[in-house]
Amino acid sequence: MNLIEGEIKKAVYDAVETVEITDVHTHLYPPSFGKMLLWGIDELLNYHYLVAETMRWLDIPYEDFWAMSKRQQADLIWKTLFIDNSPYSEACRGVLTNLHKLGFDVASRDLEGYRKYFDSVSLEEYVDRIFKEGRIKYVVMTNDPFNEEERGYWLKGYKDARFKGALRLDVLLNNWPDACTKLKQWGYVVSEDFSGETIAEIRRFLREWMDRMEAVYMAVSLPWDFVYPEDSPRGRIIEECVLPVARDANKPFALMIGVKRQLNPGLKDAGDGVGKADIRAVEYLCAHYPHNKFMVTLLSRENQHELAVAARKFRNLMPFGCWWFLNNPSLIDEITRMRSELLGVSFIPQHSDARVLDQLIYKWSHSRKIIADVLIDKYTDLSKTGWVITPQEIKRDVEKLFGGNFWSFLERKF
Ligand code: RAT
Ligand code: ZN
């Protein structure tokens, strides 16, 4: 029997609320990575999205802010954005969603009271709680082999099936001279002019670290003016090292394009901006490397339509997420609608980009609701044609959108 409108709503909300998520891009680490895993109320408040918003109200030099302790910074952010102003920006609201979902009295505005819980809970217990409350099955990390602290943890090895590795190549691709110096220190026979064994040695480095991290993909974030092909160390390493290694391993290469890094360096992590990217780089890669798989997210709103159209042309292209400055309700709604209309069920609507463990709760709670509302409209339109849709089919689609499409893309071989 066909579902009537109210039943569609219920079936979609049930499916979206209960689905266990694979979060394909985060900046989280397992508890065994020590201080690299950020968590708790002070880290939530110190999120760089909130630092940027706070600085708009402050007149003190940036250095004075950075000289404060984390707790002092959190106090200042709380006062500025939550007490002196109403906290309805997406990043502020997120903190409150988190407190609310974890059972705190948001109306009390009692930051010191909230802190007491975070000071007393153990990290292991808290990680379990967040994964459970957020209905998160797996998170994909961002693993930088050039970060000495992180490298140390990898060399020791770790086991936590919930955290999947992703080999991040920003240093290798965007800063070849520094990468080359480090590779030499670690015993790879490389030279800055690419002579001798350099290409073979970069490939060896990639293979070794893909294996060590059991990486589900390789990834890079790229500036808005990225072009491909490109006569540069980056262009050469992509062509001669990354693409062949990814193809042999049948792993995607994830491209995150559109950043204006350090537009305002005084703001540190909060100082990056956005620029419109040239979709031709993505089209070229997908067309010229049909046996490679590409996951792509673009930072500017203006690029979203052409990315969805490109995905209609290339089955080896998987658009994913509403990245960073796009991770706002109005834009997630718009982008998810447009992608659904052009691509049906065949894309990955969202990733969290969580930097603080707790953010898994609010980012997914907000996104689940928006994606569900888009789906309700789509199934309702569908049912008006006389097409019969079942709750099982809705569940099947939702499972694909929140994880299945990612895992089956990893399996596919073109
Ligand atoms: O969204 C963010 O937190 C950014 O700072 C970046 O980490 C971005 O997501 C990236 O992966 O480069
Ligand atoms: Zn990120």
Short mmCIF file of C-alpha atoms and ligand atoms in Angstrom, two decimals:
data_model
loop_
_atom_site.label_atom_id
_atom_site.label_comp_id
_atom_site.label_asym_id
_atom_site.label_seq_id
_atom_site.Cartn_x
_atom_site.Cartn_y
_atom_site.Cartn_z
CA MET A 1 0.00 0.00 0.00
CA ASN A 2 1.25 3.48 -0.76
CA LEU A 3 2.32 5.65 2.13
CA ILE A 4 0.31 8.76 2.74
CA GLU A 5 2.07 12.03 3.53
CA GLY A 6 2.14 11.62 7.33
CA GLU A 7 3.48 8.10 6.96
CA ILE A 8 6.24 9.23 4.65
CA LYS A 9 7.28 11.77 7.23
CA LYS A 10 7.34 9.16 9.96
CA ALA A 11 9.22 6.61 7.85
CA VAL A 12 11.86 9.17 6.86
CA TYR A 13 12.34 10.55 10.37
CA ASP A 14 12.55 7.00 11.78
CA ALA A 15 15.09 5.94 9.18
CA VAL A 16 17.21 9.11 9.44
CA GLU A 17 17.11 9.25 13.24
CA THR A 18 18.18 5.64 13.70
CA VAL A 19 20.66 5.16 10.86
CA GLU A 20 24.23 4.53 12.03
CA ILE A 21 26.52 7.01 10.37
CA THR A 22 29.86 6.68 8.65
CA ASP A 23 31.32 10.17 8.89
CA VAL A 24 33.65 10.40 5.89
CA HIS A 25 35.70 13.42 6.98
CA THR A 26 36.60 14.53 10.49
CA HIS A 27 39.63 15.77 12.40
CA LEU A 28 39.16 13.32 15.27
CA TYR A 29 41.55 10.71 16.63
CA PRO A 30 41.20 7.68 18.87
CA PRO A 31 41.77 8.23 22.60
CA SER A 32 45.16 6.51 22.28
CA PHE A 33 46.37 9.59 20.34
CA GLY A 34 46.44 11.50 23.64
CA LYS A 35 46.07 15.26 23.41
CA MET A 36 45.44 15.12 19.68
CA LEU A 37 41.83 14.19 20.38
CA LEU A 38 40.05 17.39 21.41
CA TRP A 39 36.93 17.11 23.57
CA GLY A 40 34.86 18.87 26.22
CA ILE A 41 33.23 22.25 26.69
CA ASP A 42 36.39 24.40 26.59
CA GLU A 43 37.48 22.86 23.28
CA LEU A 44 33.95 23.26 21.94
CA LEU A 45 34.05 26.95 22.78
CA ASN A 46 37.52 27.34 21.33
CA TYR A 47 36.46 25.95 17.94
CA HIS A 48 38.02 28.17 15.31
CA TYR A 49 34.61 28.91 13.81
CA LEU A 50 33.75 30.60 17.13
CA VAL A 51 37.11 32.33 17.42
CA ALA A 52 36.41 34.07 14.09
CA GLU A 53 33.00 35.21 15.31
CA THR A 54 34.38 36.44 18.64
CA MET A 55 37.12 38.51 17.04
CA ARG A 56 34.48 40.53 15.23
CA TRP A 57 33.46 41.98 18.62
CA LEU A 58 36.87 42.35 20.30
CA ASP A 59 39.30 45.24 19.98
CA ILE A 60 42.29 43.61 21.68
CA PRO A 61 45.31 42.61 19.56
CA TYR A 62 45.06 39.02 18.31
CA GLU A 63 48.27 38.16 20.18
CA ASP A 64 46.63 39.03 23.50
CA PHE A 65 43.91 36.53 22.79
CA TRP A 66 46.38 33.82 21.82
CA ALA A 67 48.42 34.49 24.98
CA MET A 68 45.47 33.53 27.20
CA SER A 69 44.95 30.03 28.59
CA LYS A 70 42.38 27.86 26.87
CA ARG A 71 39.97 28.35 29.74
CA GLN A 72 40.35 32.15 29.64
CA GLN A 73 39.75 32.11 25.90
CA ALA A 74 36.67 29.95 26.38
CA ASP A 75 35.39 32.38 29.05
CA LEU A 76 35.84 35.30 26.69
CA ILE A 77 34.16 33.51 23.79
CA TRP A 78 31.26 32.50 26.04
CA LYS A 79 30.80 36.05 27.33
CA THR A 80 31.11 37.66 23.91
CA LEU A 81 29.00 35.30 21.82
CA PHE A 82 26.58 33.78 24.32
CA ILE A 83 26.01 36.41 27.02
CA ASP A 84 26.53 39.76 25.31
CA ASN A 85 24.81 38.61 22.11
CA SER A 86 22.27 35.93 21.21
CA PRO A 87 24.03 32.76 20.07
CA TYR A 88 22.06 31.88 16.96
CA SER A 89 24.94 31.54 14.51
CA GLU A 90 25.29 27.90 13.45
CA ALA A 91 28.53 27.35 15.38
CA CYS A 92 27.12 28.90 18.58
CA ARG A 93 23.85 27.03 18.32
CA GLY A 94 25.89 23.87 17.95
CA VAL A 95 27.41 24.27 21.40
CA LEU A 96 23.93 24.61 22.88
CA THR A 97 22.57 21.62 20.95
CA ASN A 98 25.43 19.64 22.43
CA LEU A 99 24.75 20.74 25.98
CA HIS A 100 21.04 20.09 25.51
CA LYS A 101 21.52 16.61 24.04
CA LEU A 102 23.85 15.66 26.87
CA GLY A 103 21.21 16.66 29.40
CA PHE A 104 22.58 19.97 30.72
CA ASP A 105 20.29 22.83 31.68
CA VAL A 106 20.97 25.23 28.82
CA ALA A 107 18.76 27.90 30.37
CA SER A 108 21.08 28.14 33.40
CA ARG A 109 23.94 29.57 31.27
CA ASP A 110 26.18 28.08 33.93
CA LEU A 111 29.49 27.49 32.19
CA GLU A 112 31.27 26.62 35.46
CA GLY A 113 28.58 24.03 36.21
CA TYR A 114 28.99 22.42 32.76
CA ARG A 115 32.74 22.28 33.27
CA LYS A 116 32.35 20.17 36.41
CA TYR A 117 31.01 17.26 34.36
CA PHE A 118 33.81 17.48 31.78
CA ASP A 119 36.44 17.68 34.52
CA SER A 120 35.12 14.48 36.09
CA VAL A 121 34.32 12.17 33.16
CA SER A 122 36.95 9.78 31.75
CA LEU A 123 37.85 10.13 28.09
CA GLU A 124 37.15 6.48 27.19
CA GLU A 125 33.72 6.68 28.79
CA TYR A 126 33.02 9.95 27.01
CA VAL A 127 34.02 8.63 23.58
CA ASP A 128 31.64 5.70 24.04
CA ARG A 129 28.89 8.07 25.10
CA ILE A 130 29.31 10.37 22.10
CA PHE A 131 29.37 7.54 19.58
CA LYS A 132 26.28 6.04 21.19
CA GLU A 133 24.28 9.27 21.51
CA GLY A 134 25.28 10.36 18.01
CA ARG A 135 24.55 6.94 16.45
CA ILE A 136 27.96 7.09 14.83
CA LYS A 137 29.44 3.86 13.55
CA TYR A 138 32.71 5.03 12.02
CA VAL A 139 34.55 8.29 11.66
CA VAL A 140 37.22 8.83 9.04
CA MET A 141 40.16 10.79 10.43
CA THR A 142 42.52 13.26 8.74
CA ASN A 143 45.97 11.75 9.16
CA ASP A 144 48.99 13.86 8.40
CA PRO A 145 52.15 11.75 8.14
CA PHE A 146 54.25 14.95 8.26
CA ASN A 147 53.00 15.90 11.70
CA GLU A 148 55.71 14.64 14.08
CA GLU A 149 53.36 14.12 17.01
CA GLU A 150 50.90 12.16 14.91
CA ARG A 151 53.65 10.19 13.20
CA GLY A 152 54.85 9.04 16.62
CA TYR A 153 51.44 7.58 17.44
CA TRP A 154 51.27 5.75 14.12
CA LEU A 155 54.70 4.26 14.58
CA LYS A 156 53.52 2.84 17.91
CA GLY A 157 50.37 1.45 16.24
CA TYR A 158 46.79 1.70 17.48
CA LYS A 159 43.59 -0.29 17.51
CA ASP A 160 40.14 1.27 17.53
CA ALA A 161 37.87 0.01 14.77
CA ARG A 162 35.63 3.11 15.04
CA PHE A 163 38.37 5.42 13.71
CA LYS A 164 39.38 4.87 10.07
CA GLY A 165 42.57 6.30 8.63
CA ALA A 166 42.80 8.75 5.70
CA LEU A 167 46.21 9.73 4.39
CA ARG A 168 46.28 13.51 4.12
CA LEU A 169 48.73 14.89 1.59
CA ASP A 170 48.64 18.66 2.11
CA VAL A 171 52.31 18.95 2.98
CA LEU A 172 53.47 16.62 0.22
CA LEU A 173 51.42 18.36 -2.46
CA ASN A 174 51.28 21.97 -1.29
CA ASN A 175 54.74 22.31 0.22
CA TRP A 176 57.13 20.03 -1.65
CA PRO A 177 60.41 21.60 -0.36
CA ASP A 178 59.46 20.90 3.29
CA ALA A 179 58.08 17.46 2.45
CA CYS A 180 61.28 16.61 0.57
CA THR A 181 63.48 17.60 3.54
CA LYS A 182 61.46 15.39 5.88
CA LEU A 183 61.36 12.45 3.49
CA LYS A 184 65.17 12.62 3.30
CA GLN A 185 65.43 12.65 7.11
CA TRP A 186 63.28 9.53 7.22
CA GLY A 187 65.57 7.69 4.78
CA TYR A 188 63.76 8.09 1.47
CA VAL A 189 66.11 8.75 -1.45
CA VAL A 190 64.50 11.89 -2.83
CA SER A 191 65.73 15.18 -4.25
CA GLU A 192 63.91 18.43 -4.73
CA ASP A 193 64.44 18.41 -8.50
CA PHE A 194 62.86 14.94 -8.80
CA SER A 195 66.05 13.37 -10.12
CA GLY A 196 67.10 9.75 -9.53
CA GLU A 197 64.76 7.59 -7.49
CA THR A 198 62.54 10.43 -6.28
CA ILE A 199 59.29 9.35 -7.96
CA ALA A 200 59.68 5.71 -6.95
CA GLU A 201 60.53 6.75 -3.41
CA ILE A 202 57.46 9.02 -3.06
CA ARG A 203 55.35 6.10 -4.24
CA ARG A 204 57.00 3.88 -1.66
CA PHE A 205 56.26 6.48 1.02
CA LEU A 206 52.59 6.62 -0.02
CA ARG A 207 52.22 2.85 -0.08
CA GLU A 208 53.88 2.43 3.31
CA TRP A 209 51.69 5.04 4.96
CA MET A 210 48.50 3.85 3.29
CA ASP A 211 49.27 0.42 4.76
CA ARG A 212 50.28 1.70 8.18
CA MET A 213 47.13 3.80 8.50
CA GLU A 214 44.93 1.24 6.75
CA ALA A 215 43.79 4.35 4.93
CA VAL A 216 40.40 4.29 3.28
CA TYR A 217 41.48 7.06 0.91
CA MET A 218 44.18 9.66 0.22
CA ALA A 219 43.14 13.30 0.54
CA VAL A 220 44.29 16.84 0.01
CA SER A 221 42.84 20.27 0.56
CA LEU A 222 43.64 22.60 -2.30
CA PRO A 223 43.51 26.32 -2.91
CA TRP A 224 40.68 27.85 -4.89
CA ASP A 225 43.08 28.49 -7.80
CA PHE A 226 44.08 24.85 -8.17
CA VAL A 227 44.43 23.80 -11.80
CA TYR A 228 45.13 20.43 -13.30
CA PRO A 229 47.21 19.46 -15.22
CA GLU A 230 49.79 21.76 -13.69
CA ASP A 231 53.49 22.19 -14.41
CA SER A 232 54.58 22.19 -10.78
CA PRO A 233 55.84 19.75 -8.13
CA ARG A 234 52.22 19.28 -7.06
CA GLY A 235 51.05 18.47 -10.59
CA ARG A 236 53.90 16.06 -11.04
CA ILE A 237 53.42 14.25 -7.73
CA ILE A 238 49.69 13.88 -8.35
CA GLU A 239 50.25 12.47 -11.83
CA GLU A 240 53.22 10.25 -11.22
CA CYS A 241 52.74 9.18 -7.62
CA VAL A 242 49.30 9.74 -6.09
CA LEU A 243 47.16 8.61 -9.03
CA PRO A 244 49.09 5.40 -9.80
CA VAL A 245 49.33 4.41 -6.13
CA ALA A 246 45.62 5.14 -5.58
CA ARG A 247 44.70 3.18 -8.68
CA ASP A 248 46.80 0.14 -7.73
CA ALA A 249 45.25 0.14 -4.27
CA ASN A 250 41.79 0.86 -5.75
CA LYS A 251 41.39 3.69 -3.23
CA PRO A 252 39.79 7.09 -3.87
CA PHE A 253 41.74 10.31 -4.03
CA ALA A 254 39.72 12.93 -2.15
CA LEU A 255 40.05 16.51 -3.38
CA MET A 256 38.83 19.35 -1.18
CA ILE A 257 39.13 22.46 -3.28
CA GLY A 258 38.43 26.13 -2.65
CA VAL A 259 40.43 27.33 0.35
CA LYS A 260 42.18 30.70 0.60
CA ARG A 261 44.66 29.63 3.25
CA GLN A 262 45.66 32.27 5.78
CA LEU A 263 43.77 35.18 4.34
CA ASN A 264 44.20 36.67 7.81
CA PRO A 265 47.12 34.88 9.53
CA GLY A 266 46.51 36.69 12.84
CA LEU A 267 43.46 34.49 13.29
CA LYS A 268 45.49 31.25 12.94
CA ASP A 269 43.14 28.34 12.10
CA ALA A 270 40.28 30.81 11.87
CA GLY A 271 42.09 32.84 9.22
CA ASP A 272 41.29 30.79 6.10
CA GLY A 273 38.85 32.04 3.48
CA VAL A 274 37.05 30.76 0.39
CA GLY A 275 37.36 31.28 -3.35
CA LYS A 276 35.50 29.89 -6.34
CA ALA A 277 37.35 26.95 -7.84
CA ASP A 278 37.74 25.91 -11.46
CA ILE A 279 35.68 22.76 -12.03
CA ARG A 280 37.79 21.97 -15.08
CA ALA A 281 40.46 20.45 -12.85
CA VAL A 282 37.93 17.92 -11.52
CA GLU A 283 36.53 17.23 -14.99
CA TYR A 284 40.01 16.67 -16.39
CA LEU A 285 40.99 14.26 -13.64
CA CYS A 286 37.80 12.22 -13.93
CA ALA A 287 37.99 12.09 -17.73
CA HIS A 288 41.69 11.31 -18.04
CA TYR A 289 41.87 8.82 -15.17
CA PRO A 290 38.72 6.75 -15.60
CA HIS A 291 40.26 3.92 -13.58
CA ASN A 292 40.85 6.21 -10.60
CA LYS A 293 38.13 7.13 -8.12
CA PHE A 294 37.66 10.69 -6.89
CA MET A 295 35.78 11.99 -3.89
CA VAL A 296 35.28 15.73 -4.25
CA THR A 297 33.98 18.50 -2.05
CA LEU A 298 34.17 22.16 -3.07
CA LEU A 299 34.12 25.03 -0.63
CA SER A 300 32.32 27.72 -2.52
CA ARG A 301 28.58 27.75 -2.94
CA GLU A 302 29.02 28.85 -6.55
CA ASN A 303 30.73 25.55 -7.44
CA GLN A 304 28.02 23.22 -6.20
CA HIS A 305 25.86 22.98 -9.29
CA GLU A 306 28.72 22.28 -11.66
CA LEU A 307 30.08 19.61 -9.30
CA ALA A 308 26.73 17.82 -9.34
CA VAL A 309 26.62 18.05 -13.14
CA ALA A 310 30.18 16.68 -13.37
CA ALA A 311 29.09 13.73 -11.21
CA ARG A 312 26.39 12.94 -13.78
CA LYS A 313 29.14 12.62 -16.40
CA PHE A 314 31.63 10.63 -14.38
CA ARG A 315 30.73 7.58 -12.33
CA ASN A 316 34.24 7.69 -10.82
CA LEU A 317 33.33 10.98 -9.12
CA MET A 318 31.63 10.97 -5.71
CA PRO A 319 30.58 14.41 -4.44
CA PHE A 320 30.60 14.58 -0.66
CA GLY A 321 29.58 16.85 2.16
CA CYS A 322 28.73 20.51 2.65
CA TRP A 323 32.16 21.61 3.64
CA TRP A 324 33.12 24.13 6.35
CA PHE A 325 31.51 27.49 5.41
CA LEU A 326 28.76 25.51 3.66
CA ASN A 327 27.91 23.57 6.80
CA ASN A 328 24.97 25.86 7.60
CA PRO A 329 21.28 24.93 7.53
CA SER A 330 20.26 27.13 4.60
CA LEU A 331 23.11 25.89 2.42
CA ILE A 332 22.87 22.21 3.39
CA ASP A 333 19.20 22.37 2.51
CA GLU A 334 19.83 24.02 -0.86
CA ILE A 335 22.77 21.81 -1.82
CA THR A 336 21.14 18.55 -0.72
CA ARG A 337 17.97 19.38 -2.66
CA MET A 338 19.92 20.21 -5.78
CA ARG A 339 22.09 17.10 -5.54
CA SER A 340 19.03 14.91 -4.94
CA GLU A 341 17.37 16.33 -8.04
CA LEU A 342 20.44 15.77 -10.22
CA LEU A 343 21.87 12.58 -8.71
CA GLY A 344 19.04 10.78 -6.93
CA VAL A 345 20.44 8.68 -4.09
CA SER A 346 23.99 8.46 -5.50
CA PHE A 347 26.04 10.94 -3.44
CA ILE A 348 27.30 11.52 0.10
CA PRO A 349 25.26 14.43 1.48
CA GLN A 350 27.29 15.28 4.52
CA HIS A 351 30.39 14.84 6.65
CA SER A 352 30.86 16.52 10.03
CA ASP A 353 34.40 17.94 9.80
CA ALA A 354 34.31 17.60 13.60
CA ARG A 355 37.52 18.83 15.26
CA VAL A 356 36.17 18.31 18.74
CA LEU A 357 34.71 14.91 19.55
CA ASP A 358 31.53 16.45 21.01
CA GLN A 359 30.72 18.10 17.68
CA LEU A 360 29.66 14.74 16.28
CA ILE A 361 26.48 15.26 18.28
CA TYR A 362 25.40 18.65 17.05
CA LYS A 363 26.71 18.53 13.52
CA TRP A 364 24.88 15.29 12.84
CA SER A 365 21.78 16.21 14.75
CA HIS A 366 21.43 19.40 12.68
CA SER A 367 22.25 17.68 9.39
CA ARG A 368 19.99 14.68 10.00
CA LYS A 369 17.02 17.01 10.37
CA ILE A 370 17.73 19.01 7.22
CA ILE A 371 18.44 15.96 5.06
CA ALA A 372 15.29 14.28 6.38
CA ASP A 373 13.19 17.30 5.44
CA VAL A 374 14.59 17.25 1.90
CA LEU A 375 13.85 13.53 1.61
CA ILE A 376 10.30 13.98 2.87
CA ASP A 377 9.66 16.46 0.06
CA LYS A 378 11.22 14.17 -2.52
CA TYR A 379 9.25 11.05 -1.48
CA THR A 380 6.07 13.09 -1.23
CA ASP A 381 6.52 14.35 -4.79
CA LEU A 382 7.21 10.79 -5.84
CA SER A 383 4.08 9.42 -4.21
CA LYS A 384 1.99 12.02 -6.03
CA THR A 385 2.85 10.31 -9.33
CA GLY A 386 1.28 7.10 -8.05
CA TRP A 387 4.67 5.48 -7.35
CA VAL A 388 4.45 3.21 -4.35
CA ILE A 389 7.24 3.65 -1.82
CA THR A 390 7.73 1.43 1.23
CA PRO A 391 9.39 2.16 4.59
CA GLN A 392 11.96 -0.54 3.71
CA GLU A 393 12.90 1.30 0.54
CA ILE A 394 13.20 4.56 2.44
CA LYS A 395 15.47 2.84 4.96
CA ARG A 396 17.56 1.37 2.14
CA ASP A 397 18.09 4.82 0.58
CA VAL A 398 18.87 6.46 3.92
CA GLU A 399 21.47 3.81 4.73
CA LYS A 400 23.18 4.53 1.42
CA LEU A 401 23.18 8.29 2.00
CA PHE A 402 24.60 8.08 5.53
CA GLY A 403 27.35 5.55 4.88
CA GLY A 404 26.52 2.84 2.35
CA ASN A 405 27.45 4.94 -0.68
CA PHE A 406 30.87 5.58 0.79
CA TRP A 407 31.59 1.93 1.50
CA SER A 408 30.34 0.72 -1.86
CA PHE A 409 32.34 3.41 -3.67
CA LEU A 410 35.44 2.02 -1.94
CA GLU A 411 34.61 -1.44 -3.26
CA ARG A 412 33.91 -0.42 -6.85
CA LYS A 413 36.52 -0.99 -9.50
CA PHE A 414 36.38 0.87 -12.81
O1 RAT B 1 36.52 22.86 8.69
C1 RAT B 1 37.59 23.02 9.24
O2 RAT B 1 37.74 22.82 10.43
C2 RAT B 1 38.76 23.54 8.46
O3 RAT B 1 39.64 24.15 9.29
C3 RAT B 1 39.59 22.54 7.75
O4 RAT B 1 40.05 21.58 8.65
C4 RAT B 1 39.09 21.80 6.62
O5 RAT B 1 37.95 21.08 6.93
C5 RAT B 1 40.16 20.86 6.10
O6 RAT B 1 40.02 19.65 6.21
O7 RAT B 1 41.14 21.39 5.57
ZN ZN B 2 38.34 19.20 7.44
#
